[in-house]
CSV table of C-alpha atoms in Angstrom, one decimal:
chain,number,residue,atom,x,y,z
P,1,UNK,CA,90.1,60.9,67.6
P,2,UNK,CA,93.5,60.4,69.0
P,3,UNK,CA,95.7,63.4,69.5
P,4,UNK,CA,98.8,63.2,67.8
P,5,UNK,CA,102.3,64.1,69.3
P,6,UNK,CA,102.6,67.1,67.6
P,7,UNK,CA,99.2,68.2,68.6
P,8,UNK,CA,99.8,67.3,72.1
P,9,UNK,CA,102.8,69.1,72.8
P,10,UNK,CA,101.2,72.0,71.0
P,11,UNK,CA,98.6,71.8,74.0
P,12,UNK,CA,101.4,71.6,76.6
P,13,UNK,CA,103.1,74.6,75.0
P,14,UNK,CA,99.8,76.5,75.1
P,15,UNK,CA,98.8,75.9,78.7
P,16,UNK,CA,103.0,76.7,79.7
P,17,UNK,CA,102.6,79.8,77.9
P,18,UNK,CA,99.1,81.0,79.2
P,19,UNK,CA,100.1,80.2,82.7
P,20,UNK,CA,103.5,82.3,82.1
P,21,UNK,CA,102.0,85.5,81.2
P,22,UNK,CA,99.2,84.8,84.1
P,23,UNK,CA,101.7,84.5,87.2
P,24,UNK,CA,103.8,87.6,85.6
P,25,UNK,CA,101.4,90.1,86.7
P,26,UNK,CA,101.6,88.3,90.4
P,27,UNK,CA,105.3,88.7,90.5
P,28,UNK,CA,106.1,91.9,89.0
P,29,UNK,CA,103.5,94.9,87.9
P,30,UNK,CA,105.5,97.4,86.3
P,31,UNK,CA,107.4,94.3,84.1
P,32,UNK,CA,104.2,93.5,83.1
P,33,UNK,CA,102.9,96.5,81.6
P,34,UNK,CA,106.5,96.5,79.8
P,35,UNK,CA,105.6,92.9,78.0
P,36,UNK,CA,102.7,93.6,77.1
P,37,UNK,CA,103.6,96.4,75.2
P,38,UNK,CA,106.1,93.8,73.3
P,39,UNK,CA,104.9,90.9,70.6
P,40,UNK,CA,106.0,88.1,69.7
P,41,UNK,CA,109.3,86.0,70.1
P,42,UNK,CA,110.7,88.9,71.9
P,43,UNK,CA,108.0,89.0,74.1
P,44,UNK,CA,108.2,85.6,74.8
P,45,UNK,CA,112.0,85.7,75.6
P,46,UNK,CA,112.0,88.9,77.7
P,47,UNK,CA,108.8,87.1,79.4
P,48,UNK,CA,111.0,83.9,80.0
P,49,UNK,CA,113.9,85.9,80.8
P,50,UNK,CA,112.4,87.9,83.7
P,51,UNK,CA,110.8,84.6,85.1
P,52,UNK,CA,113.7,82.6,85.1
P,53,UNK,CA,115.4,85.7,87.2
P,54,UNK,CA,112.4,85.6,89.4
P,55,UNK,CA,112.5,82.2,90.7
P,56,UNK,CA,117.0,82.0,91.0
P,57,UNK,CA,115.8,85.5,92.8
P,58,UNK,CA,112.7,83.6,95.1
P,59,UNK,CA,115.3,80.9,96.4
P,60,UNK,CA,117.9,83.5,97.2
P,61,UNK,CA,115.7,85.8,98.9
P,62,UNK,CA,114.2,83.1,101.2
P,63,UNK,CA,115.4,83.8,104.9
P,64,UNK,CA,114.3,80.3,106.6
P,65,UNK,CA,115.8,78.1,103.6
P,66,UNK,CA,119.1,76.4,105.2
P,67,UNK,CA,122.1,78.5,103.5
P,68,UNK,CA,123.5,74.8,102.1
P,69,UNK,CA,120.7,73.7,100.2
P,70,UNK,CA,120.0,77.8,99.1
P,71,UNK,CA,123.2,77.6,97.6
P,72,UNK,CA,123.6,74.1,96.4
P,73,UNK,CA,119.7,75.0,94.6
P,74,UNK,CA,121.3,78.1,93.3
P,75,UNK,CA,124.8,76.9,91.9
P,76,UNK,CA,122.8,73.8,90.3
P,77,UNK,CA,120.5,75.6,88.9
P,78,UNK,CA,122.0,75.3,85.2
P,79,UNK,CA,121.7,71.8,85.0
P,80,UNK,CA,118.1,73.0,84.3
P,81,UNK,CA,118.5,74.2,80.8
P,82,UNK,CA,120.4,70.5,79.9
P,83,UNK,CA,118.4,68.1,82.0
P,84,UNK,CA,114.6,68.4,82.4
P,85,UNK,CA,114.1,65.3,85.4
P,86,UNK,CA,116.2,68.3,87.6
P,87,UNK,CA,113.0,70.2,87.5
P,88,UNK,CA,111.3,68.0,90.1
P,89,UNK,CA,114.0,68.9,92.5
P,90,UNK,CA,113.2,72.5,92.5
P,91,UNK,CA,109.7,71.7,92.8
P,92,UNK,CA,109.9,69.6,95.8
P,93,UNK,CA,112.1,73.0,97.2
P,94,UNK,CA,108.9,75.3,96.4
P,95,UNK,CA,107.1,73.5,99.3
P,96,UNK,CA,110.0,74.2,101.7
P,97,UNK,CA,109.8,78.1,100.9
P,98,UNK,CA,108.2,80.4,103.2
P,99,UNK,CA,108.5,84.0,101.0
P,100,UNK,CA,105.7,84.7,98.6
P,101,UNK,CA,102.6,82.4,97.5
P,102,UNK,CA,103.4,83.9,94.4
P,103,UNK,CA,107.0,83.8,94.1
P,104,UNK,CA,106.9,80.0,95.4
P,105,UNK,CA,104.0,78.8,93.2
P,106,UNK,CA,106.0,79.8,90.2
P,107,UNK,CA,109.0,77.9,91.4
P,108,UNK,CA,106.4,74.7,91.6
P,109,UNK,CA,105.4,75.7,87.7
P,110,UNK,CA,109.2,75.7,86.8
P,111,UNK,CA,108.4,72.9,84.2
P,112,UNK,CA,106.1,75.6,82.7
P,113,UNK,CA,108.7,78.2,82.2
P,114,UNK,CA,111.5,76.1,80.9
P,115,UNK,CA,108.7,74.4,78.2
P,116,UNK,CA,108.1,77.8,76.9
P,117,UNK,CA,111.9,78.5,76.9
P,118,UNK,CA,112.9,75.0,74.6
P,119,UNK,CA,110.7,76.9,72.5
P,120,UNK,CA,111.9,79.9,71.9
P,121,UNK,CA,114.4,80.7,68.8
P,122,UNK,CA,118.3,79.8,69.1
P,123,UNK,CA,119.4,83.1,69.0
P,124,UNK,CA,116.7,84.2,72.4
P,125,UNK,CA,118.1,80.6,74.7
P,126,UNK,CA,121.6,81.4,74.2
P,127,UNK,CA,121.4,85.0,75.5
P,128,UNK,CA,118.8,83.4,78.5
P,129,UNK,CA,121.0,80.8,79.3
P,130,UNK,CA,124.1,83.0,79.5
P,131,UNK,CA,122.7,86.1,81.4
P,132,UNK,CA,120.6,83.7,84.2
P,133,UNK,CA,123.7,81.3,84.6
P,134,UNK,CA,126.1,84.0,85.4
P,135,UNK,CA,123.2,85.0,88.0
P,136,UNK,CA,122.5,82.1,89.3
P,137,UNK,CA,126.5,81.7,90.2
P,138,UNK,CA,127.2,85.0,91.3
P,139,UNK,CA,123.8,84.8,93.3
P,140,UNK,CA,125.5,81.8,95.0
P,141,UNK,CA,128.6,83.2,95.8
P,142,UNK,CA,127.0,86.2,98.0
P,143,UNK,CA,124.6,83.3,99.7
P,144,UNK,CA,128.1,81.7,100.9
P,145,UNK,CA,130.1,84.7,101.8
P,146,UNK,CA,127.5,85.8,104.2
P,147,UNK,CA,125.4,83.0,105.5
P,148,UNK,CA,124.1,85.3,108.0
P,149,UNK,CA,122.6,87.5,106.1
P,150,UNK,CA,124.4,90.1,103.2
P,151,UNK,CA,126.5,92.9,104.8
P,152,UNK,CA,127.5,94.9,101.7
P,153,UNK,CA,131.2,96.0,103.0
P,154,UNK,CA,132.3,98.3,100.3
P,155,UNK,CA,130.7,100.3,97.1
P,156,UNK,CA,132.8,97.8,94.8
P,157,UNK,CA,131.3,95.2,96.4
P,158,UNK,CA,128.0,96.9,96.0
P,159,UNK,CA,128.5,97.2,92.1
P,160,UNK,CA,129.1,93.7,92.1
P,161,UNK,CA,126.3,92.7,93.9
P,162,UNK,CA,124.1,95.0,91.6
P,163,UNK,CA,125.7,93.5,88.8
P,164,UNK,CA,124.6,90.0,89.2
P,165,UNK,CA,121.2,90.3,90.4
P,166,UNK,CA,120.3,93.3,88.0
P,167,UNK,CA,122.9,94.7,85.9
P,168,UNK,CA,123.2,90.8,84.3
P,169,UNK,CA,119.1,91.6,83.5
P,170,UNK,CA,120.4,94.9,82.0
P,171,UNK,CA,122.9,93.1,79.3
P,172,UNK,CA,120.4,90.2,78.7
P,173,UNK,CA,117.7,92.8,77.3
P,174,UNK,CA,120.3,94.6,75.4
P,175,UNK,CA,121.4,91.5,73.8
P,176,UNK,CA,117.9,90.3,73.1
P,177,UNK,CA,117.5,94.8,71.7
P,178,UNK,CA,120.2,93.4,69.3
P,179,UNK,CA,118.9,90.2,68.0
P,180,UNK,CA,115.0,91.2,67.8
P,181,UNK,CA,114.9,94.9,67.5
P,182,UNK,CA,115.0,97.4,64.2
P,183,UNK,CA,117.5,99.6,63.1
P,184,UNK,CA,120.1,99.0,66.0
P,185,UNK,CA,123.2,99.3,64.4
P,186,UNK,CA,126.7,98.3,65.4
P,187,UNK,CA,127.1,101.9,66.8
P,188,UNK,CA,123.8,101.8,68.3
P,189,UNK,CA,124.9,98.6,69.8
P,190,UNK,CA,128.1,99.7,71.4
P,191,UNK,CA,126.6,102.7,73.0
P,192,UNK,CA,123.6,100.5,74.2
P,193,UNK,CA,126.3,97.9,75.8
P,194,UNK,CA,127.6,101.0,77.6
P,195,UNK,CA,125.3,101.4,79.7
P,196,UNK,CA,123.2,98.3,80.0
P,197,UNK,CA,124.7,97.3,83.3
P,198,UNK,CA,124.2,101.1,84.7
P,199,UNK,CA,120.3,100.3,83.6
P,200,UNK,CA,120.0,97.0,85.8
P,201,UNK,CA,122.1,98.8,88.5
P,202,UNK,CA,119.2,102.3,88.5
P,203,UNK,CA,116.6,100.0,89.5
P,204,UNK,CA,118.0,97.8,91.5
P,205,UNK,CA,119.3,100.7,94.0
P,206,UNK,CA,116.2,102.2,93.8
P,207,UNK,CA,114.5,99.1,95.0
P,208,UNK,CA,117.2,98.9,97.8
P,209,UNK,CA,117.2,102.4,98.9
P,210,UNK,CA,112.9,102.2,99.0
P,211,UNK,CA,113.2,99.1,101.5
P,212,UNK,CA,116.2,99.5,103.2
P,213,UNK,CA,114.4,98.6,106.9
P,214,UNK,CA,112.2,95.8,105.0
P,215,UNK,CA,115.2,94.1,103.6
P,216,UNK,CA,116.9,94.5,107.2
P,217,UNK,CA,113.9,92.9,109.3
P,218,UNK,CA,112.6,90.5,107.0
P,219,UNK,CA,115.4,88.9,104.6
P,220,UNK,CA,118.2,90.1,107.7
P,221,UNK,CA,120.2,92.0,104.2
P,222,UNK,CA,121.9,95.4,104.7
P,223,UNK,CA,122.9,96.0,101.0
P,224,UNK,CA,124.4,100.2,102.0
P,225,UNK,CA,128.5,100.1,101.9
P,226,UNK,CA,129.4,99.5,105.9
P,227,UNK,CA,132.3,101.8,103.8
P,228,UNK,CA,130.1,104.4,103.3
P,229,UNK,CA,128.2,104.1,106.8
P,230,UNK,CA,131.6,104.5,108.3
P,231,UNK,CA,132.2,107.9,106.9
P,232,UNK,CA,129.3,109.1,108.7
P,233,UNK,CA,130.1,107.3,112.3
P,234,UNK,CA,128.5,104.4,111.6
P,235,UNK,CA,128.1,100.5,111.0
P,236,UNK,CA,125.5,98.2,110.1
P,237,UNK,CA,124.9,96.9,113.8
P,238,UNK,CA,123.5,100.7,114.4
P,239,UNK,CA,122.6,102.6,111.0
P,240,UNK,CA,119.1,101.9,112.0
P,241,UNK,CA,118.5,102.9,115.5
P,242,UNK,CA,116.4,105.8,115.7
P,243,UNK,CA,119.3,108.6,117.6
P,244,UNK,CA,121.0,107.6,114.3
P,245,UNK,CA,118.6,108.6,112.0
P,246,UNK,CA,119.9,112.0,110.3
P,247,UNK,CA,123.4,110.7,110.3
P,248,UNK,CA,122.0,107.9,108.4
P,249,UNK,CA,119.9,109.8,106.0
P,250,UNK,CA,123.8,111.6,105.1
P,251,UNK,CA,124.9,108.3,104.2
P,252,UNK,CA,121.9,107.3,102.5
P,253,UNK,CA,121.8,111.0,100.5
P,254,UNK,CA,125.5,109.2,98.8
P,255,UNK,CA,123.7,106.4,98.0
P,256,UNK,CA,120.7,108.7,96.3
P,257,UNK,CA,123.3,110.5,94.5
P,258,UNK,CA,124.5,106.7,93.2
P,259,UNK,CA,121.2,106.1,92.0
P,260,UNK,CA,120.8,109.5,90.3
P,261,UNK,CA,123.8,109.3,88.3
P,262,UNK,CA,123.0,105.9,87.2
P,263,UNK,CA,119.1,106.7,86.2
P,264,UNK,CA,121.2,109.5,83.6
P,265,UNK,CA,123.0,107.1,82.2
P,266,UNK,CA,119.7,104.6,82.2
P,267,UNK,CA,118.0,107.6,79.9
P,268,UNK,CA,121.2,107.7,77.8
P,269,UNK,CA,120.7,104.6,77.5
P,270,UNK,CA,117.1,104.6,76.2
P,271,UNK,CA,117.8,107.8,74.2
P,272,UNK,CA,120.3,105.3,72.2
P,273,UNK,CA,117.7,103.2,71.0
P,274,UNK,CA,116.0,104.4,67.8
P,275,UNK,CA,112.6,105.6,67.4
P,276,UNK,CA,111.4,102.4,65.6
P,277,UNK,CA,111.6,100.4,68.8
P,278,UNK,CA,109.1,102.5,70.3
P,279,UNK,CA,107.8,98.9,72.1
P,280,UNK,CA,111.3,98.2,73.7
P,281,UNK,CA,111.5,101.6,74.1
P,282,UNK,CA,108.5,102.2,76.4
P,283,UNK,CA,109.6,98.5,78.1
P,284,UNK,CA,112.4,100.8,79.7
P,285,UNK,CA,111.4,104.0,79.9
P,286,UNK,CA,108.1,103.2,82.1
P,287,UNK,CA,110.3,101.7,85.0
P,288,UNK,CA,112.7,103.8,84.8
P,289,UNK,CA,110.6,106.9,85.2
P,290,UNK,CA,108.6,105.0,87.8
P,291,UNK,CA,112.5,104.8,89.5
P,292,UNK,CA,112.9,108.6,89.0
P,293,UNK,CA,109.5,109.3,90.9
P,294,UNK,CA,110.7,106.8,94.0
P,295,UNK,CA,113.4,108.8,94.4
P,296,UNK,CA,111.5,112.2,94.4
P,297,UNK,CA,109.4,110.1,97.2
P,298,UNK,CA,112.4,109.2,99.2
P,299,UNK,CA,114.1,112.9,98.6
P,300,UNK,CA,110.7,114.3,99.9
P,301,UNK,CA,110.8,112.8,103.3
P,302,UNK,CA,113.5,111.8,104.8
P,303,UNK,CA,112.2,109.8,108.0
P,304,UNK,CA,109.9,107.8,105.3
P,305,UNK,CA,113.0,105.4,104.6
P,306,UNK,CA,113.1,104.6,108.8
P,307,UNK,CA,109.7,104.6,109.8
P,308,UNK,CA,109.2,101.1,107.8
P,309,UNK,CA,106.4,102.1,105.9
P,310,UNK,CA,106.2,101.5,102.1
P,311,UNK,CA,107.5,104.1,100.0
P,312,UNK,CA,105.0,103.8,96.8
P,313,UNK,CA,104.4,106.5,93.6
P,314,UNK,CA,100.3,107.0,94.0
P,315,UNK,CA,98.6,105.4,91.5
P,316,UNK,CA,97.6,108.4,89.6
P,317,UNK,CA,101.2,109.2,89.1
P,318,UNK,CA,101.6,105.7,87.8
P,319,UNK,CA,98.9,106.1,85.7
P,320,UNK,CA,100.4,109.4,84.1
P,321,UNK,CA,103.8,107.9,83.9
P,322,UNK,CA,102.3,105.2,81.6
P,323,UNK,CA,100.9,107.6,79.4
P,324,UNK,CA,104.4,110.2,79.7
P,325,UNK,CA,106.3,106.7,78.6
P,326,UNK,CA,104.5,106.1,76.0
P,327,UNK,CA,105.1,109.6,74.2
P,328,UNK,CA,108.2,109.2,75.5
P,329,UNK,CA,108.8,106.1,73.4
P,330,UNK,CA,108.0,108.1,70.0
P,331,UNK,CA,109.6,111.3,71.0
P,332,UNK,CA,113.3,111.7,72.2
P,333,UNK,CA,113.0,114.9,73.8
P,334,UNK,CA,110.7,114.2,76.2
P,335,UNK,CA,114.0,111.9,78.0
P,336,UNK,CA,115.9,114.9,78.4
P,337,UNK,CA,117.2,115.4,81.5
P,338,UNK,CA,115.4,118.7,82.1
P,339,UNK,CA,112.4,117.6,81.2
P,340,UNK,CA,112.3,114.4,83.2
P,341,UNK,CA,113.0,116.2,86.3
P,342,UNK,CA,109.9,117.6,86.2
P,343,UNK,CA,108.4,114.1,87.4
P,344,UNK,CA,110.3,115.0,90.5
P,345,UNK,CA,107.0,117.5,90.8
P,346,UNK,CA,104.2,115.3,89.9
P,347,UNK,CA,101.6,116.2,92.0
């Protein structure tokens, strides 16, 4: 018996949607533990959400894609959500990509992702479309001021930076909080909204301050204030020679102190969000304690950041992170500041 059309694009969705959630863990760990502690429409829209970042993130971190087409892919890259025969385009660009099978094999699945997005709710496309287009632009801007390679000159340009390419992520998840979560009210909401961009903006400078040499070698990106380097004698053509080292760990501690500030707000921020999200709530708290014990890591040994190995939480830590966040997510007092410090010991 024939298939009908219904039936048929029921089979489509099905196979988008299975191949979403099978990529995710390939592209991002922690964010996948975090979805699938989340269910239904909100899962599929903070699933969606994440992957569309990924793959405007995949084009802009490639470091042998000619800067033109990198940005004309990037600034174009909202035609996407009006005009489906664009899709081909960024599949053809997956083959010229030379980062991660992963990250590019997604970008050749693109079709996948946005058939999974046309079908979430109304509500869930408008706050995609919104938060990924105004990354997808700002993304593009940074690719054409520094063709070369980013050279972060200043700590508002850093903020800016971190805004696009994380702290956007951080008002698109409050906005989705808003629309699917319970008992968030108008109060809630404006506290929450506080602080969202602070929450993109922890984890992001975590990520840059764990792979600060990786970042410099491999993508040719210096994302620490040349500002702030200059306080301590230096610049980015010599932060990371080796005579420089302890003057660079002074400018680096600045840049710790940055990140530790931000990850308080970030548990203000999850304090905010009542108990009956106990789903969403454990979707923030787990990275964000993962964050907190990367930054006891870097603290604990200061030549760890130069030496170019990875900086990585053990995986029994992770493991008892998982298991802290999800009390965490039932009790409020657990995020108190004194308490969380203690992950700074985890042995």
């Amino acid at each position: 018996m024939d298939l009908s059309t219904t039936q048929k694009l029921d089979i489509e969705y099905q196979s988008a949607l299975n191949y979403c959630f099978t990529i995710l863990p390939n592209v991002s760990r922690s964010f996948a533990i975090g979805i699938e502690f989340l269910t239904g429409e909100l899962q599929n829209s903070v699933l969606i959400g994440y992957l569309l970042c990924r793959i405007i993130d995949t084009i802009e971190d490639d470091k042998d894609l000619d800067i033109a087409l990198k940005h004309k892919f990037l600034q174009e890259f909202p035609k996407c959500f009006e005009n489906d025969s664009i899709l081909i385009e960024y599949q053809y660009l997956a083959k010229k990509l030379t980062g991660d099978k992963q990250h590019t094999n997604l970008l050749e699945n693109i079709d996948k992702v946005f058939c999974v997005f046309k079908n979430l709710t109304e509500d869930s496309k408008i706050v995609l479309k919104k938060c990924v287009i105004e990354m997808a632009y700002g993304m593009a801007d940074f690719v054409s001021r520094y063709p070369n390679g980013i050279r972060i000159s200043s700590v508002e340009e850093y903020k800016k930076y971190c805004y696009y390419v994380a702290g956007t992520v951080g008002v698109l998840l409050t906005d989705l909080w808003s629309i699917h979560g319970r008992c968030i009210s108008k109060q809630n909401l404006q506290l929450l909204n506080k602080n969202s961009i602070l929450f993109g903006e922890a984890l992001q400078t975590v990520n840059i301050l764990k792979d600060i040499v990786w970042d410099a070698k491999n993508e040719n990106s210096i994302y620490i204030p040349e500002s702030l380097l200059r306080k301590h004698g230096l610049d980015h053509s010599n932060f990371l020679l080796p005579e420089k080292e302890q003057q660079s760990f002074s400018a680096i501690n600045e840049m710790l102190i940055l990140a530790n500030d931000d990850v308080n707000y970030s548990l203000d921020y999850v304090r905010k969000l009542p108990l009956a999200n106990f789903r969403i709530r454990f979707f923030c708290i787990f990275p964000l304690l993962l964050a907190i014990a990367t930054l006891r890591e870097i603290r604990k040994s200061e030549n760890i950041i130069f030496s170019g190995k990875n900086i990585k939480v053990s995986r029994k830590q992770v493991i008892f992170i998982k298991y802290y966040s999800i009390l965490a997510s039932l009790f409020n007092f657990l995020l108190a500041e004194n308490v969380v410090n203690k992950i700074y010991f985890l042995k």
